Amino acid sequence: MIRVIYNPAAGPRAVNRISRAKEILSEAGISFEVRETTGPGDALLLSREAAHERFSTVLAVGGDGTINEAANGLAGSATRLAVLPHGTGNVFADEVGLPETVEGCLALLSGGETVEVRLAKAGDRFFLLVASAGFDAEVLERMNSRQKNLLGIGAYYLAGARHLLREQPTLWMEFPDKERVEAQAVLVLRGRMYGGGVTMAPEGSLLKDTLHVVALRRTGRWPIVRFALSAFRGTHLSSPDVLCREVDTVLVRCRVPSAAQVDGDYLGPLPVRVGMTGVTLRIVVPPSYLKTQNGKIPASSI
């Protein structure tokens, strides 16, 4: 039995994708039910309920925020998470190479691979993709759902341009060996990808048991602009101003109020500790994804 979770307020394209998904599942004779969300946190509660009721799979229709909620609801359970991407941010789709079509995504329910991955945690919230502090988190804090629905990824660029006019606070990271490093922006990634199709941590992988910290150490407006442009070109890691480190945990602090985000949604104020956990999540991915991971397939893969 599959539970399909989606936000009916996500626009006509989302409704069309849901309608097509229902047609495909019905034609295939697959038992399913559709549950609609009405606000933040609903996808988490509906996913947790599905795990408690022993659904085989939750199909989350949405962007990275919806996927994050579903992952938190399914954390540690036997229920699989499958994804039909839609929304402003689709880093998960880019990370694992999900098909663009409804038909392609639903074919993975039977023809894909189910892998068990370890979740990371920022504060008290699990995440699957990326947590960050500083510039991008503060931009997300100032965005609203109406802006995202109207402008899509353009809403982020607009909010980012406005935020550049503000003074940028200095963060500092504390690593397990007690080393402290100052930075303006701190990204902590499970996989390779960041928003906008940017490969931020080329050595990252959801199948690894570690995190990759990518941090801009130089402060000021123009360094953040140069960092963003070089990230789009894929040259950011060659800069002496950028730190990249593979870690299990890191603590991020700031002397003045600043923000953190997980998987594209505002998390809360700093400080925040980000680290790997022993809690796992079963996700459905294309077979091609495993071929790109240098043969690193967890023993728990099914």
PDB file of C-alpha atoms in Angstrom:
ATOM      1  CA  MET A   1       0.000   0.000   0.000  1.00  0.00           C
ATOM      2  CA  ILE A   2       1.292   3.428  -1.000  1.00  0.00           C
ATOM      3  CA  ARG A   3       0.413   6.747   0.586  1.00  0.00           C
ATOM      4  CA  VAL A   4       0.705   9.711  -1.793  1.00  0.00           C
ATOM      5  CA  ILE A   5       1.275  13.043  -0.032  1.00  0.00           C
ATOM      6  CA  TYR A   6       0.988  16.386  -1.792  1.00  0.00           C
ATOM      7  CA  ASN A   7       0.122  20.036  -1.281  1.00  0.00           C
ATOM      8  CA  PRO A   8      -3.007  21.022  -3.251  1.00  0.00           C
ATOM      9  CA  ALA A   9      -1.987  24.690  -3.020  1.00  0.00           C
ATOM     10  CA  ALA A  10       1.221  24.066  -4.961  1.00  0.00           C
ATOM     11  CA  GLY A  11      -0.357  25.157  -8.244  1.00  0.00           C
ATOM     12  CA  PRO A  12      -2.100  23.623 -11.265  1.00  0.00           C
ATOM     13  CA  ARG A  13       1.002  21.768 -12.470  1.00  0.00           C
ATOM     14  CA  ALA A  14       1.185  19.860  -9.184  1.00  0.00           C
ATOM     15  CA  VAL A  15      -2.500  18.939  -9.475  1.00  0.00           C
ATOM     16  CA  ASN A  16      -1.899  17.711 -13.030  1.00  0.00           C
ATOM     17  CA  ARG A  17       1.025  15.563 -11.891  1.00  0.00           C
ATOM     18  CA  ILE A  18      -1.061  14.087  -9.093  1.00  0.00           C
ATOM     19  CA  SER A  19      -3.905  13.313 -11.514  1.00  0.00           C
ATOM     20  CA  ARG A  20      -1.509  11.545 -13.864  1.00  0.00           C
ATOM     21  CA  ALA A  21       0.079   9.657 -10.969  1.00  0.00           C
ATOM     22  CA  LYS A  22      -3.320   8.395  -9.832  1.00  0.00           C
ATOM     23  CA  GLU A  23      -4.083   7.215 -13.361  1.00  0.00           C
ATOM     24  CA  ILE A  24      -0.810   5.305 -13.601  1.00  0.00           C
ATOM     25  CA  LEU A  25      -1.150   3.673 -10.180  1.00  0.00           C
ATOM     26  CA  SER A  26      -4.755   2.670 -10.877  1.00  0.00           C
ATOM     27  CA  GLU A  27      -3.892   1.212 -14.286  1.00  0.00           C
ATOM     28  CA  ALA A  28      -1.073  -0.800 -12.692  1.00  0.00           C
ATOM     29  CA  GLY A  29      -3.425  -2.190 -10.042  1.00  0.00           C
ATOM     30  CA  ILE A  30      -1.381  -0.706  -7.197  1.00  0.00           C
ATOM     31  CA  SER A  31      -3.233   0.014  -3.953  1.00  0.00           C
ATOM     32  CA  PHE A  32      -2.800   3.630  -2.872  1.00  0.00           C
ATOM     33  CA  GLU A  33      -4.401   6.528  -1.069  1.00  0.00           C
ATOM     34  CA  VAL A  34      -3.904  10.267  -1.535  1.00  0.00           C
ATOM     35  CA  ARG A  35      -3.536  12.585   1.445  1.00  0.00           C
ATOM     36  CA  GLU A  36      -3.390  16.359   1.088  1.00  0.00           C
ATOM     37  CA  THR A  37      -1.360  18.699   3.272  1.00  0.00           C
ATOM     38  CA  THR A  38      -2.873  21.908   4.607  1.00  0.00           C
ATOM     39  CA  GLY A  39       0.172  23.570   6.158  1.00  0.00           C
ATOM     40  CA  PRO A  40       3.755  23.201   7.414  1.00  0.00           C
ATOM     41  CA  GLY A  41       4.394  19.965   9.294  1.00  0.00           C
ATOM     42  CA  ASP A  42       1.532  18.029   7.701  1.00  0.00           C
ATOM     43  CA  ALA A  43       3.799  15.966   5.431  1.00  0.00           C
ATOM     44  CA  LEU A  44       5.829  14.935   8.491  1.00  0.00           C
ATOM     45  CA  LEU A  45       2.745  13.861  10.441  1.00  0.00           C
ATOM     46  CA  LEU A  46       1.187  12.039   7.479  1.00  0.00           C
ATOM     47  CA  SER A  47       4.458  10.205   6.801  1.00  0.00           C
ATOM     48  CA  ARG A  48       4.881   9.233  10.449  1.00  0.00           C
ATOM     49  CA  GLU A  49       1.314   7.938  10.454  1.00  0.00           C
ATOM     50  CA  ALA A  50       2.016   5.926   7.287  1.00  0.00           C
ATOM     51  CA  ALA A  51       5.056   4.326   8.917  1.00  0.00           C
ATOM     52  CA  HIS A  52       3.034   3.491  12.036  1.00  0.00           C
ATOM     53  CA  GLU A  53       0.328   1.918   9.866  1.00  0.00           C
ATOM     54  CA  ARG A  54       2.987  -0.057   7.960  1.00  0.00           C
ATOM     55  CA  PHE A  55       2.502   1.393   4.494  1.00  0.00           C
ATOM     56  CA  SER A  56       5.142  -0.004   2.156  1.00  0.00           C
ATOM     57  CA  THR A  57       5.920   3.376   0.575  1.00  0.00           C
ATOM     58  CA  VAL A  58       5.260   7.081   0.933  1.00  0.00           C
ATOM     59  CA  LEU A  59       5.286   8.927  -2.400  1.00  0.00           C
ATOM     60  CA  ALA A  60       6.083  12.566  -1.627  1.00  0.00           C
ATOM     61  CA  VAL A  61       5.020  14.992  -4.352  1.00  0.00           C
ATOM     62  CA  GLY A  62       6.842  18.289  -3.928  1.00  0.00           C
ATOM     63  CA  GLY A  63      10.189  19.982  -3.473  1.00  0.00           C
ATOM     64  CA  ASP A  64      12.978  19.505  -0.988  1.00  0.00           C
ATOM     65  CA  GLY A  65      10.975  20.928   1.923  1.00  0.00           C
ATOM     66  CA  THR A  66       8.240  18.321   1.458  1.00  0.00           C
ATOM     67  CA  ILE A  67      10.867  15.600   1.095  1.00  0.00           C
ATOM     68  CA  ASN A  68      12.528  16.744   4.324  1.00  0.00           C
ATOM     69  CA  GLU A  69       9.250  16.554   6.224  1.00  0.00           C
ATOM     70  CA  ALA A  70       8.574  13.077   4.845  1.00  0.00           C
ATOM     71  CA  ALA A  71      12.098  11.960   5.748  1.00  0.00           C
ATOM     72  CA  ASN A  72      11.612  13.155   9.331  1.00  0.00           C
ATOM     73  CA  GLY A  73       8.325  11.273   9.529  1.00  0.00           C
ATOM     74  CA  LEU A  74       9.798   8.044   8.139  1.00  0.00           C
ATOM     75  CA  ALA A  75      13.160   8.179   9.943  1.00  0.00           C
ATOM     76  CA  GLY A  76      14.045   4.801  11.416  1.00  0.00           C
ATOM     77  CA  SER A  77      11.049   3.020   9.893  1.00  0.00           C
ATOM     78  CA  ALA A  78      10.747   0.286   7.261  1.00  0.00           C
ATOM     79  CA  THR A  79       8.532   2.430   5.015  1.00  0.00           C
ATOM     80  CA  ARG A  80      10.252   3.572   1.832  1.00  0.00           C
ATOM     81  CA  LEU A  81      10.371   7.171   0.618  1.00  0.00           C
ATOM     82  CA  ALA A  82       9.777   7.692  -3.104  1.00  0.00           C
ATOM     83  CA  VAL A  83       9.666  11.136  -4.700  1.00  0.00           C
ATOM     84  CA  LEU A  84       7.748  12.790  -7.519  1.00  0.00           C
ATOM     85  CA  PRO A  85       9.547  16.150  -7.733  1.00  0.00           C
ATOM     86  CA  HIS A  86       7.661  19.416  -7.966  1.00  0.00           C
ATOM     87  CA  GLY A  87       8.295  22.809  -6.435  1.00  0.00           C
ATOM     88  CA  THR A  88      10.889  25.547  -6.107  1.00  0.00           C
ATOM     89  CA  GLY A  89      13.823  23.405  -4.981  1.00  0.00           C
ATOM     90  CA  ASN A  90      14.582  19.931  -6.327  1.00  0.00           C
ATOM     91  CA  VAL A  91      18.073  19.209  -5.056  1.00  0.00           C
ATOM     92  CA  PHE A  92      17.105  15.607  -4.253  1.00  0.00           C
ATOM     93  CA  ALA A  93      15.984  15.057  -7.848  1.00  0.00           C
ATOM     94  CA  ASP A  94      19.307  16.428  -9.105  1.00  0.00           C
ATOM     95  CA  GLU A  95      21.275  14.426  -6.539  1.00  0.00           C
ATOM     96  CA  VAL A  96      19.929  11.001  -7.480  1.00  0.00           C
ATOM     97  CA  GLY A  97      18.957  11.737 -11.089  1.00  0.00           C
ATOM     98  CA  LEU A  98      15.189  11.332 -10.900  1.00  0.00           C
ATOM     99  CA  PRO A  99      13.327  11.281 -14.234  1.00  0.00           C
ATOM    100  CA  GLU A 100      11.453  14.460 -15.144  1.00  0.00           C
ATOM    101  CA  THR A 101       8.240  12.672 -16.128  1.00  0.00           C
ATOM    102  CA  VAL A 102       5.567  11.272 -13.846  1.00  0.00           C
ATOM    103  CA  GLU A 103       5.778   7.981 -15.725  1.00  0.00           C
ATOM    104  CA  GLY A 104       9.531   7.743 -15.189  1.00  0.00           C
ATOM    105  CA  CYS A 105       9.335   8.461 -11.467  1.00  0.00           C
ATOM    106  CA  LEU A 106       6.525   5.990 -10.829  1.00  0.00           C
ATOM    107  CA  ALA A 107       8.346   3.286 -12.787  1.00  0.00           C
ATOM    108  CA  LEU A 108      10.960   3.401 -10.024  1.00  0.00           C
ATOM    109  CA  LEU A 109       8.424   2.053  -7.524  1.00  0.00           C
ATOM    110  CA  SER A 110       9.024  -1.373  -9.044  1.00  0.00           C
ATOM    111  CA  GLY A 111      12.098  -0.854 -11.226  1.00  0.00           C
ATOM    112  CA  GLY A 112      14.216   1.325  -8.962  1.00  0.00           C
ATOM    113  CA  GLU A 113      16.631   0.478  -6.178  1.00  0.00           C
ATOM    114  CA  THR A 114      15.803   0.807  -2.485  1.00  0.00           C
ATOM    115  CA  VAL A 115      18.807   1.890  -0.440  1.00  0.00           C
ATOM    116  CA  GLU A 116      19.146   2.552   3.262  1.00  0.00           C
ATOM    117  CA  VAL A 117      21.009   5.769   4.033  1.00  0.00           C
ATOM    118  CA  ARG A 118      22.021   7.386   7.305  1.00  0.00           C
ATOM    119  CA  LEU A 119      20.379  10.680   8.112  1.00  0.00           C
ATOM    120  CA  ALA A 120      22.180  13.746   9.382  1.00  0.00           C
ATOM    121  CA  LYS A 121      20.734  16.095  11.973  1.00  0.00           C
ATOM    122  CA  ALA A 122      20.813  19.859  12.454  1.00  0.00           C
ATOM    123  CA  GLY A 123      19.621  20.737  15.933  1.00  0.00           C
ATOM    124  CA  ASP A 124      16.637  18.466  16.470  1.00  0.00           C
ATOM    125  CA  ARG A 125      15.745  18.044  12.777  1.00  0.00           C
ATOM    126  CA  PHE A 126      16.913  15.292  10.446  1.00  0.00           C
ATOM    127  CA  PHE A 127      18.005  16.208   6.959  1.00  0.00           C
ATOM    128  CA  LEU A 128      18.841  14.307   3.800  1.00  0.00           C
ATOM    129  CA  LEU A 129      20.597  16.896   1.641  1.00  0.00           C
ATOM    130  CA  VAL A 130      22.090  20.068   3.114  1.00  0.00           C
ATOM    131  CA  ALA A 131      22.103  22.262   6.202  1.00  0.00           C
ATOM    132  CA  SER A 132      23.619  25.717   6.159  1.00  0.00           C
ATOM    133  CA  ALA A 133      24.163  28.854   8.184  1.00  0.00           C
ATOM    134  CA  GLY A 134      24.789  32.442   7.261  1.00  0.00           C
ATOM    135  CA  PHE A 135      23.917  34.121   3.987  1.00  0.00           C
ATOM    136  CA  ASP A 136      21.626  31.586   2.283  1.00  0.00           C
ATOM    137  CA  ALA A 137      19.814  30.686   5.505  1.00  0.00           C
ATOM    138  CA  GLU A 138      19.103  34.357   6.204  1.00  0.00           C
ATOM    139  CA  VAL A 139      17.785  34.771   2.653  1.00  0.00           C
ATOM    140  CA  LEU A 140      15.417  31.825   3.163  1.00  0.00           C
ATOM    141  CA  GLU A 141      14.271  33.258   6.488  1.00  0.00           C
ATOM    142  CA  ARG A 142      13.113  36.402   4.671  1.00  0.00           C
ATOM    143  CA  MET A 143      11.309  34.614   1.827  1.00  0.00           C
ATOM    144  CA  ASN A 144       7.663  33.601   1.979  1.00  0.00           C
ATOM    145  CA  SER A 145       5.645  30.897   0.224  1.00  0.00           C
ATOM    146  CA  ARG A 146       3.833  33.440  -1.967  1.00  0.00           C
ATOM    147  CA  GLN A 147       7.137  34.696  -3.384  1.00  0.00           C
ATOM    148  CA  LYS A 148       8.300  31.137  -4.046  1.00  0.00           C
ATOM    149  CA  ASN A 149       5.064  30.167  -5.788  1.00  0.00           C
ATOM    150  CA  LEU A 150       5.097  33.291  -7.985  1.00  0.00           C
ATOM    151  CA  LEU A 151       8.783  33.492  -8.873  1.00  0.00           C
ATOM    152  CA  GLY A 152      10.170  30.010  -8.274  1.00  0.00           C
ATOM    153  CA  ILE A 153      13.966  29.991  -7.966  1.00  0.00           C
ATOM    154  CA  GLY A 154      13.889  33.651  -9.026  1.00  0.00           C
ATOM    155  CA  ALA A 155      12.494  34.496  -5.588  1.00  0.00           C
ATOM    156  CA  TYR A 156      15.733  33.263  -4.033  1.00  0.00           C
ATOM    157  CA  TYR A 157      17.896  35.330  -6.371  1.00  0.00           C
ATOM    158  CA  LEU A 158      15.806  38.449  -5.712  1.00  0.00           C
ATOM    159  CA  ALA A 159      15.920  37.982  -1.943  1.00  0.00           C
ATOM    160  CA  GLY A 160      19.648  37.280  -2.151  1.00  0.00           C
ATOM    161  CA  ALA A 161      20.327  40.507  -4.043  1.00  0.00           C
ATOM    162  CA  ARG A 162      18.411  42.470  -1.424  1.00  0.00           C
ATOM    163  CA  HIS A 163      20.217  40.734   1.421  1.00  0.00           C
ATOM    164  CA  LEU A 164      23.594  41.734  -0.020  1.00  0.00           C
ATOM    165  CA  LEU A 165      22.782  45.299   1.003  1.00  0.00           C
ATOM    166  CA  ARG A 166      22.829  44.258   4.662  1.00  0.00           C
ATOM    167  CA  GLU A 167      25.912  43.821   6.805  1.00  0.00           C
ATOM    168  CA  GLN A 168      27.025  40.191   6.736  1.00  0.00           C
ATOM    169  CA  PRO A 169      27.752  38.642  10.151  1.00  0.00           C
ATOM    170  CA  THR A 170      30.819  36.529  10.875  1.00  0.00           C
ATOM    171  CA  LEU A 171      30.194  32.910  11.895  1.00  0.00           C
ATOM    172  CA  TRP A 172      32.605  30.465  13.402  1.00  0.00           C
ATOM    173  CA  MET A 173      32.786  26.701  13.169  1.00  0.00           C
ATOM    174  CA  GLU A 174      33.971  24.435  15.960  1.00  0.00           C
ATOM    175  CA  PHE A 175      35.274  21.020  14.907  1.00  0.00           C
ATOM    176  CA  PRO A 176      35.631  17.951  17.179  1.00  0.00           C
ATOM    177  CA  ASP A 177      39.379  18.579  17.576  1.00  0.00           C
ATOM    178  CA  LYS A 178      38.496  22.006  19.105  1.00  0.00           C
ATOM    179  CA  GLU A 179      39.722  23.882  16.026  1.00  0.00           C
ATOM    180  CA  ARG A 180      37.761  27.093  15.395  1.00  0.00           C
ATOM    181  CA  VAL A 181      37.431  28.600  11.922  1.00  0.00           C
ATOM    182  CA  GLU A 182      35.695  31.873  11.074  1.00  0.00           C
ATOM    183  CA  ALA A 183      33.443  32.039   8.006  1.00  0.00           C
ATOM    184  CA  GLN A 184      30.738  34.092   6.341  1.00  0.00           C
ATOM    185  CA  ALA A 185      28.739  31.159   4.946  1.00  0.00           C
ATOM    186  CA  VAL A 186      28.769  27.507   6.041  1.00  0.00           C
ATOM    187  CA  LEU A 187      27.239  24.679   4.002  1.00  0.00           C
ATOM    188  CA  VAL A 188      27.087  21.137   5.396  1.00  0.00           C
ATOM    189  CA  LEU A 189      26.182  18.581   2.744  1.00  0.00           C
ATOM    190  CA  ARG A 190      25.300  14.890   2.716  1.00  0.00           C
ATOM    191  CA  GLY A 191      25.491  14.639  -1.064  1.00  0.00           C
ATOM    192  CA  ARG A 192      27.100  16.524  -3.932  1.00  0.00           C
ATOM    193  CA  MET A 193      24.391  18.948  -4.947  1.00  0.00           C
ATOM    194  CA  TYR A 194      23.207  22.355  -3.823  1.00  0.00           C
ATOM    195  CA  GLY A 195      20.355  24.473  -5.212  1.00  0.00           C
ATOM    196  CA  GLY A 196      20.317  25.701  -8.793  1.00  0.00           C
ATOM    197  CA  GLY A 197      22.045  22.580 -10.097  1.00  0.00           C
ATOM    198  CA  VAL A 198      25.345  23.506  -8.406  1.00  0.00           C
ATOM    199  CA  THR A 199      27.741  20.668  -7.562  1.00  0.00           C
ATOM    200  CA  MET A 200      28.960  22.041  -4.240  1.00  0.00           C
ATOM    201  CA  ALA A 201      30.736  18.984  -2.757  1.00  0.00           C
ATOM    202  CA  PRO A 202      31.943  16.728  -5.605  1.00  0.00           C
ATOM    203  CA  GLU A 203      33.028  13.960  -3.201  1.00  0.00           C
ATOM    204  CA  GLY A 204      29.756  13.950  -1.268  1.00  0.00           C
ATOM    205  CA  SER A 205      27.340  11.016  -1.433  1.00  0.00           C
ATOM    206  CA  LEU A 206      24.141  10.010   0.318  1.00  0.00           C
ATOM    207  CA  LEU A 207      25.691   6.551   0.570  1.00  0.00           C
ATOM    208  CA  LYS A 208      28.625   7.787   2.653  1.00  0.00           C
ATOM    209  CA  ASP A 209      28.539   8.017   6.441  1.00  0.00           C
ATOM    210  CA  THR A 210      30.109  11.482   6.569  1.00  0.00           C
ATOM    211  CA  LEU A 211      29.324  15.130   5.862  1.00  0.00           C
ATOM    212  CA  HIS A 212      31.161  17.647   3.711  1.00  0.00           C
ATOM    213  CA  VAL A 213      31.610  21.175   5.055  1.00  0.00           C
ATOM    214  CA  VAL A 214      32.060  23.858   2.398  1.00  0.00           C
ATOM    215  CA  ALA A 215      32.641  27.282   3.942  1.00  0.00           C
ATOM    216  CA  LEU A 216      33.482  30.749   2.671  1.00  0.00           C
ATOM    217  CA  ARG A 217      36.086  32.064   5.095  1.00  0.00           C
ATOM    218  CA  ARG A 218      36.428  35.592   3.747  1.00  0.00           C
ATOM    219  CA  THR A 219      33.801  38.116   4.862  1.00  0.00           C
ATOM    220  CA  GLY A 220      32.121  40.944   2.979  1.00  0.00           C
ATOM    221  CA  ARG A 221      29.611  41.433   0.165  1.00  0.00           C
ATOM    222  CA  TRP A 222      31.875  40.836  -2.807  1.00  0.00           C
ATOM    223  CA  PRO A 223      33.422  37.599  -1.526  1.00  0.00           C
ATOM    224  CA  ILE A 224      29.926  36.072  -1.292  1.00  0.00           C
ATOM    225  CA  VAL A 225      29.192  37.182  -4.871  1.00  0.00           C
ATOM    226  CA  ARG A 226      32.475  35.720  -6.125  1.00  0.00           C
ATOM    227  CA  PHE A 227      31.805  32.509  -4.193  1.00  0.00           C
ATOM    228  CA  ALA A 228      28.367  32.127  -5.782  1.00  0.00           C
ATOM    229  CA  LEU A 229      29.666  32.768  -9.302  1.00  0.00           C
ATOM    230  CA  SER A 230      32.568  30.351  -8.898  1.00  0.00           C
ATOM    231  CA  ALA A 231      30.201  27.696  -7.501  1.00  0.00           C
ATOM    232  CA  PHE A 232      28.073  27.934 -10.648  1.00  0.00           C
ATOM    233  CA  ARG A 233      31.263  27.487 -12.697  1.00  0.00           C
ATOM    234  CA  GLY A 234      32.426  24.600 -10.512  1.00  0.00           C
ATOM    235  CA  THR A 235      35.684  26.324  -9.545  1.00  0.00           C
ATOM    236  CA  HIS A 236      34.878  27.374  -5.965  1.00  0.00           C
ATOM    237  CA  LEU A 237      36.989  24.695  -4.266  1.00  0.00           C
ATOM    238  CA  SER A 238      40.147  26.033  -5.901  1.00  0.00           C
ATOM    239  CA  SER A 239      39.828  29.330  -4.018  1.00  0.00           C
ATOM    240  CA  PRO A 240      42.037  29.829  -0.935  1.00  0.00           C
ATOM    241  CA  ASP A 241      39.032  31.544   0.670  1.00  0.00           C
ATOM    242  CA  VAL A 242      36.969  28.333   0.570  1.00  0.00           C
ATOM    243  CA  LEU A 243      37.366  25.505   3.075  1.00  0.00           C
ATOM    244  CA  CYS A 244      36.185  21.982   2.227  1.00  0.00           C
ATOM    245  CA  ARG A 245      36.391  19.286   4.893  1.00  0.00           C
ATOM    246  CA  GLU A 246      34.881  15.835   5.437  1.00  0.00           C
ATOM    247  CA  VAL A 247      33.545  15.548   8.992  1.00  0.00           C
ATOM    248  CA  ASP A 248      31.149  13.705  11.285  1.00  0.00           C
ATOM    249  CA  THR A 249      29.962  16.802  13.127  1.00  0.00           C
ATOM    250  CA  VAL A 250      30.447  20.561  13.341  1.00  0.00           C
ATOM    251  CA  LEU A 251      29.075  23.297  15.600  1.00  0.00           C
ATOM    252  CA  VAL A 252      28.243  26.674  14.018  1.00  0.00           C
ATOM    253  CA  ARG A 253      27.948  29.816  16.141  1.00  0.00           C
ATOM    254  CA  CYS A 254      27.566  33.550  15.637  1.00  0.00           C
ATOM    255  CA  ARG A 255      28.016  36.507  18.009  1.00  0.00           C
ATOM    256  CA  VAL A 256      24.972  38.283  16.572  1.00  0.00           C
ATOM    257  CA  PRO A 257      21.592  36.817  15.558  1.00  0.00           C
ATOM    258  CA  SER A 258      21.908  34.678  12.430  1.00  0.00           C
ATOM    259  CA  ALA A 259      19.982  31.811  10.874  1.00  0.00           C
ATOM    260  CA  ALA A 260      20.244  28.149   9.886  1.00  0.00           C
ATOM    261  CA  GLN A 261      18.292  26.186   7.281  1.00  0.00           C
ATOM    262  CA  VAL A 262      17.823  22.533   6.340  1.00  0.00           C
ATOM    263  CA  ASP A 263      16.881  21.239   2.885  1.00  0.00           C
ATOM    264  CA  GLY A 264      15.715  24.666   1.759  1.00  0.00           C
ATOM    265  CA  ASP A 265      13.527  25.572   4.745  1.00  0.00           C
ATOM    266  CA  TYR A 266      14.320  27.928   7.622  1.00  0.00           C
ATOM    267  CA  LEU A 267      15.365  25.986  10.735  1.00  0.00           C
ATOM    268  CA  GLY A 268      15.948  28.644  13.384  1.00  0.00           C
ATOM    269  CA  PRO A 269      18.638  30.830  14.960  1.00  0.00           C
ATOM    270  CA  LEU A 270      22.229  29.863  15.619  1.00  0.00           C
ATOM    271  CA  PRO A 271      23.989  28.166  17.303  1.00  0.00           C
ATOM    272  CA  VAL A 272      23.332  24.798  15.677  1.00  0.00           C
ATOM    273  CA  ARG A 273      25.188  21.505  15.835  1.00  0.00           C
ATOM    274  CA  VAL A 274      25.163  19.492  12.630  1.00  0.00           C
ATOM    275  CA  GLY A 275      26.182  15.849  12.652  1.00  0.00           C
ATOM    276  CA  MET A 276      25.635  12.337  11.390  1.00  0.00           C
ATOM    277  CA  THR A 277      23.256  10.004  13.209  1.00  0.00           C
ATOM    278  CA  GLY A 278      22.695   6.269  13.295  1.00  0.00           C
ATOM    279  CA  VAL A 279      19.076   6.727  12.192  1.00  0.00           C
ATOM    280  CA  THR A 280      18.374   5.432   8.699  1.00  0.00           C
ATOM    281  CA  LEU A 281      15.910   6.122   5.907  1.00  0.00           C
ATOM    282  CA  ARG A 282      14.962   3.828   3.022  1.00  0.00           C
ATOM    283  CA  ILE A 283      14.823   5.770  -0.248  1.00  0.00           C
ATOM    284  CA  VAL A 284      13.909   4.777  -3.799  1.00  0.00           C
ATOM    285  CA  VAL A 285      16.514   5.807  -6.382  1.00  0.00           C
ATOM    286  CA  PRO A 286      17.168   5.072 -10.067  1.00  0.00           C
ATOM    287  CA  PRO A 287      19.587   2.178 -10.726  1.00  0.00           C
ATOM    288  CA  SER A 288      21.772   4.687 -12.575  1.00  0.00           C
ATOM    289  CA  TYR A 289      22.384   6.556  -9.307  1.00  0.00           C
ATOM    290  CA  LEU A 290      24.223   3.616  -7.786  1.00  0.00           C
ATOM    291  CA  LYS A 291      26.436   3.372 -10.870  1.00  0.00           C
ATOM    292  CA  THR A 292      27.629   6.947 -10.264  1.00  0.00           C
ATOM    293  CA  GLN A 293      28.639   6.236  -6.661  1.00  0.00           C
ATOM    294  CA  ASN A 294      31.833   4.308  -7.398  1.00  0.00           C
ATOM    295  CA  GLY A 295      30.271   1.027  -6.363  1.00  0.00           C
ATOM    296  CA  LYS A 296      29.676   2.212  -2.780  1.00  0.00           C
ATOM    297  CA  ILE A 297      26.410   0.388  -2.084  1.00  0.00           C
ATOM    298  CA  PRO A 298      25.433  -0.147   1.557  1.00  0.00           C
ATOM    299  CA  ALA A 299      25.168  -3.735   2.738  1.00  0.00           C
ATOM    300  CA  SER A 300      21.593  -2.961   3.780  1.00  0.00           C
ATOM    301  CA  SER A 301      20.537  -2.123   0.211  1.00  0.00           C
ATOM    302  CA  ILE A 302      17.624  -4.148  -1.098  1.00  0.00           C
TER     303      ILE A 302
END
